[in-house]
């Protein structure tokens, strides 16, 4: 699953997960449905009990490829980084990354239906949120520590008042 696709700032992240057979899958939900504390707790639990990998696509790649293709690139990178090759890879959404030699299946709203995709969304969101919060310390006027780079009223007003930063996406 990917995170940060709708943001106005920064990279897009994707995580790939192979869950341990003994893990309690009932704990996982779409990362957007969990509190920050619950996500942080579950991210540690997932990383400790699963094979996982993270991939990203940079701001430059988003601008060059567009956000959809950059998201697919981040997914591809995360899948290829896994220490084990999955027998099948379930992807959230209706598009698949171009990956020869991998069996891929797209699942619309997969982050709400499939525990493995939910787990991937959790660790990807926690990682990307930490990056944006770290960036917010230098760019306090945009309140990224609260809006995580998404187009809230406060963030849009700050853009109108102060302009964009080097971290803002100029194309979408």
CSV table of C-alpha atoms in Angstrom, one decimal:
chain,number,residue,atom,x,y,z
A,1,UNK,CA,0.0,0.0,0.0
A,2,UNK,CA,1.1,3.6,-0.6
A,3,UNK,CA,0.8,6.7,1.5
A,4,UNK,CA,1.0,10.4,0.7
A,5,UNK,CA,-0.6,10.3,-2.7
A,6,UNK,CA,-3.0,13.1,-2.0
A,7,UNK,CA,-0.4,15.3,-0.2
A,8,UNK,CA,0.8,18.6,-1.6
A,9,UNK,CA,4.3,18.0,-0.1
A,10,UNK,CA,7.1,15.5,-0.2
A,11,UNK,CA,7.6,11.9,-1.4
A,12,UNK,CA,5.1,9.1,-1.7
A,13,UNK,CA,5.9,6.0,0.4
A,14,UNK,CA,4.9,2.4,-0.1
A,15,UNK,CA,5.3,-0.6,2.1
A,16,UNK,CA,5.2,-4.3,1.3
A,17,UNK,CA,4.5,-6.9,4.0
A,18,UNK,CA,4.6,-10.7,4.4
A,19,UNK,CA,2.8,-11.4,7.6
A,20,UNK,CA,4.0,-14.0,10.1
A,21,UNK,CA,1.5,-16.8,10.2
A,22,UNK,CA,1.0,-16.4,14.0
A,23,UNK,CA,0.3,-12.7,13.9
A,24,UNK,CA,-3.1,-11.5,15.0
A,25,UNK,CA,-4.6,-10.1,11.8
A,26,UNK,CA,-7.7,-8.8,13.6
A,27,UNK,CA,-5.6,-5.9,14.9
A,28,UNK,CA,-5.1,-4.3,11.5
A,29,UNK,CA,-7.3,-1.7,9.9
A,30,UNK,CA,-6.8,0.9,7.3
A,31,UNK,CA,-4.2,3.3,8.8
A,32,UNK,CA,-6.5,6.3,8.3
A,33,UNK,CA,-9.0,4.7,10.7
A,34,UNK,CA,-6.5,4.4,13.5
A,35,UNK,CA,-5.3,7.0,16.1
A,36,UNK,CA,-1.7,8.1,15.8
A,37,UNK,CA,-0.8,6.2,19.0
A,38,UNK,CA,-2.4,3.0,17.8
A,39,UNK,CA,-0.6,3.3,14.4
A,40,UNK,CA,2.7,3.8,16.1
A,41,UNK,CA,2.1,0.8,18.4
A,42,UNK,CA,1.0,-1.4,15.5
A,43,UNK,CA,3.9,-0.3,13.3
A,44,UNK,CA,6.4,-1.6,15.9
A,45,UNK,CA,4.4,-4.8,16.3
A,46,UNK,CA,4.3,-5.4,12.5
A,47,UNK,CA,8.0,-4.7,12.0
A,48,UNK,CA,8.9,-7.1,14.8
A,49,UNK,CA,6.6,-9.9,13.5
A,50,UNK,CA,6.8,-9.7,9.7
A,51,UNK,CA,9.0,-9.5,6.7
A,52,UNK,CA,8.6,-5.9,5.4
A,53,UNK,CA,10.2,-3.4,3.2
A,54,UNK,CA,9.7,0.3,2.4
A,55,UNK,CA,10.0,2.1,-0.9
A,56,UNK,CA,9.5,5.7,-1.9
A,57,UNK,CA,9.3,8.0,-4.9
A,58,UNK,CA,10.9,11.4,-4.6
A,59,UNK,CA,9.3,14.8,-5.3
A,60,UNK,CA,11.4,14.9,-8.5
A,61,UNK,CA,10.0,11.5,-9.6
A,62,UNK,CA,6.4,12.6,-8.8
A,63,UNK,CA,6.9,15.7,-10.9
A,64,UNK,CA,8.4,13.7,-13.8
A,65,UNK,CA,6.1,10.6,-13.7
A,66,UNK,CA,2.9,12.0,-12.2
A,67,UNK,CA,1.6,10.9,-8.8
A,68,UNK,CA,0.0,7.6,-10.0
A,69,UNK,CA,3.1,6.4,-11.7
A,70,UNK,CA,5.3,7.5,-8.8
A,71,UNK,CA,3.1,5.6,-6.4
A,72,UNK,CA,3.4,2.5,-8.5
A,73,UNK,CA,7.2,3.0,-8.6
A,74,UNK,CA,7.3,3.2,-4.8
A,75,UNK,CA,5.2,0.0,-4.6
A,76,UNK,CA,7.6,-1.7,-7.0
A,77,UNK,CA,10.6,-0.7,-5.0
A,78,UNK,CA,9.1,-1.9,-1.7
A,79,UNK,CA,8.1,-5.3,-3.2
A,80,UNK,CA,11.6,-5.8,-4.7
A,81,UNK,CA,13.2,-4.9,-1.4
A,82,UNK,CA,11.4,-7.8,0.4
A,83,UNK,CA,13.9,-10.4,1.7
A,84,UNK,CA,11.4,-13.1,0.5
A,85,UNK,CA,9.7,-13.2,-2.8
A,86,UNK,CA,5.9,-13.3,-2.2
A,87,UNK,CA,3.9,-16.1,-4.0
A,88,UNK,CA,1.2,-13.4,-4.8
A,89,UNK,CA,1.3,-9.7,-4.1
A,90,UNK,CA,-2.0,-8.0,-3.3
A,91,UNK,CA,-2.0,-4.3,-4.2
A,92,UNK,CA,-4.4,-1.7,-2.9
A,93,UNK,CA,-6.3,0.0,-5.7
A,94,UNK,CA,-7.1,-0.7,-9.4
A,95,UNK,CA,-3.6,-0.3,-10.9
A,96,UNK,CA,-0.6,-2.5,-10.7
A,97,UNK,CA,3.1,-1.8,-10.9
A,98,UNK,CA,4.9,-3.2,-14.0
A,99,UNK,CA,6.7,-6.2,-12.5
A,100,UNK,CA,7.9,-9.1,-14.5
A,101,UNK,CA,8.2,-12.4,-12.6
A,102,UNK,CA,5.7,-11.4,-9.9
A,103,UNK,CA,2.1,-12.5,-9.5
A,104,UNK,CA,0.1,-9.3,-8.7
A,105,UNK,CA,-3.6,-8.7,-7.9
A,106,UNK,CA,-5.2,-5.4,-7.4
A,107,UNK,CA,-7.9,-5.0,-4.8
A,108,UNK,CA,-10.1,-1.9,-4.6
A,109,UNK,CA,-10.2,-0.7,-1.0
A,110,UNK,CA,-7.7,-3.4,-0.1
A,111,UNK,CA,-6.5,-1.4,2.9
A,112,UNK,CA,-10.0,-1.9,4.4
A,113,UNK,CA,-10.4,-5.6,3.4
A,114,UNK,CA,-7.0,-7.3,3.5
A,115,UNK,CA,-4.9,-7.5,6.7
A,116,UNK,CA,-1.6,-7.6,4.8
A,117,UNK,CA,-2.5,-4.4,2.9
A,118,UNK,CA,-3.7,-2.7,6.2
A,119,UNK,CA,-0.5,-3.6,7.8
A,120,UNK,CA,1.5,-2.1,4.9
A,121,UNK,CA,-0.6,1.0,5.1
A,122,UNK,CA,0.2,1.4,8.8
A,123,UNK,CA,4.0,1.1,8.5
A,124,UNK,CA,4.1,3.3,5.4
A,125,UNK,CA,1.9,6.0,7.1
A,126,UNK,CA,4.0,6.0,10.3
A,127,UNK,CA,7.2,6.4,8.3
A,128,UNK,CA,6.0,9.1,6.0
A,129,UNK,CA,4.3,11.0,8.8
A,130,UNK,CA,7.6,11.1,10.7
A,131,UNK,CA,9.4,12.5,7.7
A,132,UNK,CA,6.8,15.3,7.2
A,133,UNK,CA,6.7,16.1,10.9
A,134,UNK,CA,10.5,16.4,10.9
A,135,UNK,CA,10.3,18.7,7.8
A,136,UNK,CA,7.7,20.8,9.6
A,137,UNK,CA,10.2,22.0,12.1
A,138,UNK,CA,12.0,24.0,9.4
A,139,UNK,CA,8.7,25.1,7.7
A,140,UNK,CA,6.5,25.9,10.7
A,141,UNK,CA,4.3,28.4,8.8
A,142,UNK,CA,2.6,25.5,6.9
A,143,UNK,CA,1.6,23.4,10.0
A,144,UNK,CA,2.8,20.2,8.4
A,145,UNK,CA,3.0,18.7,11.9
A,146,UNK,CA,-0.8,18.9,11.9
A,147,UNK,CA,-1.8,18.5,8.3
A,148,UNK,CA,1.1,16.2,7.1
A,149,UNK,CA,1.3,18.2,3.9
A,150,UNK,CA,-2.3,17.7,2.8
A,151,UNK,CA,-4.4,20.5,1.4
A,152,UNK,CA,-6.2,21.7,4.6
A,153,UNK,CA,-7.6,25.3,4.7
A,154,UNK,CA,-4.7,26.2,7.0
A,155,UNK,CA,-2.1,24.8,4.6
A,156,UNK,CA,-3.7,26.4,1.5
A,157,UNK,CA,-3.8,29.8,3.3
A,158,UNK,CA,-0.2,29.5,4.2
A,159,UNK,CA,0.7,28.7,0.6
A,160,UNK,CA,-1.2,31.8,-0.6
A,161,UNK,CA,0.5,34.0,2.1
A,162,UNK,CA,4.1,32.6,1.9
A,163,UNK,CA,4.3,30.8,-1.4
A,164,UNK,CA,5.5,27.2,-1.9
A,165,UNK,CA,8.6,25.6,-0.5
A,166,UNK,CA,11.1,23.3,-2.3
A,167,UNK,CA,9.1,20.4,-0.8
A,168,UNK,CA,5.8,21.3,-2.4
A,169,UNK,CA,4.6,19.4,-5.5
A,170,UNK,CA,4.3,21.7,-8.4
A,171,UNK,CA,2.3,19.3,-10.5
A,172,UNK,CA,-0.2,16.7,-9.4
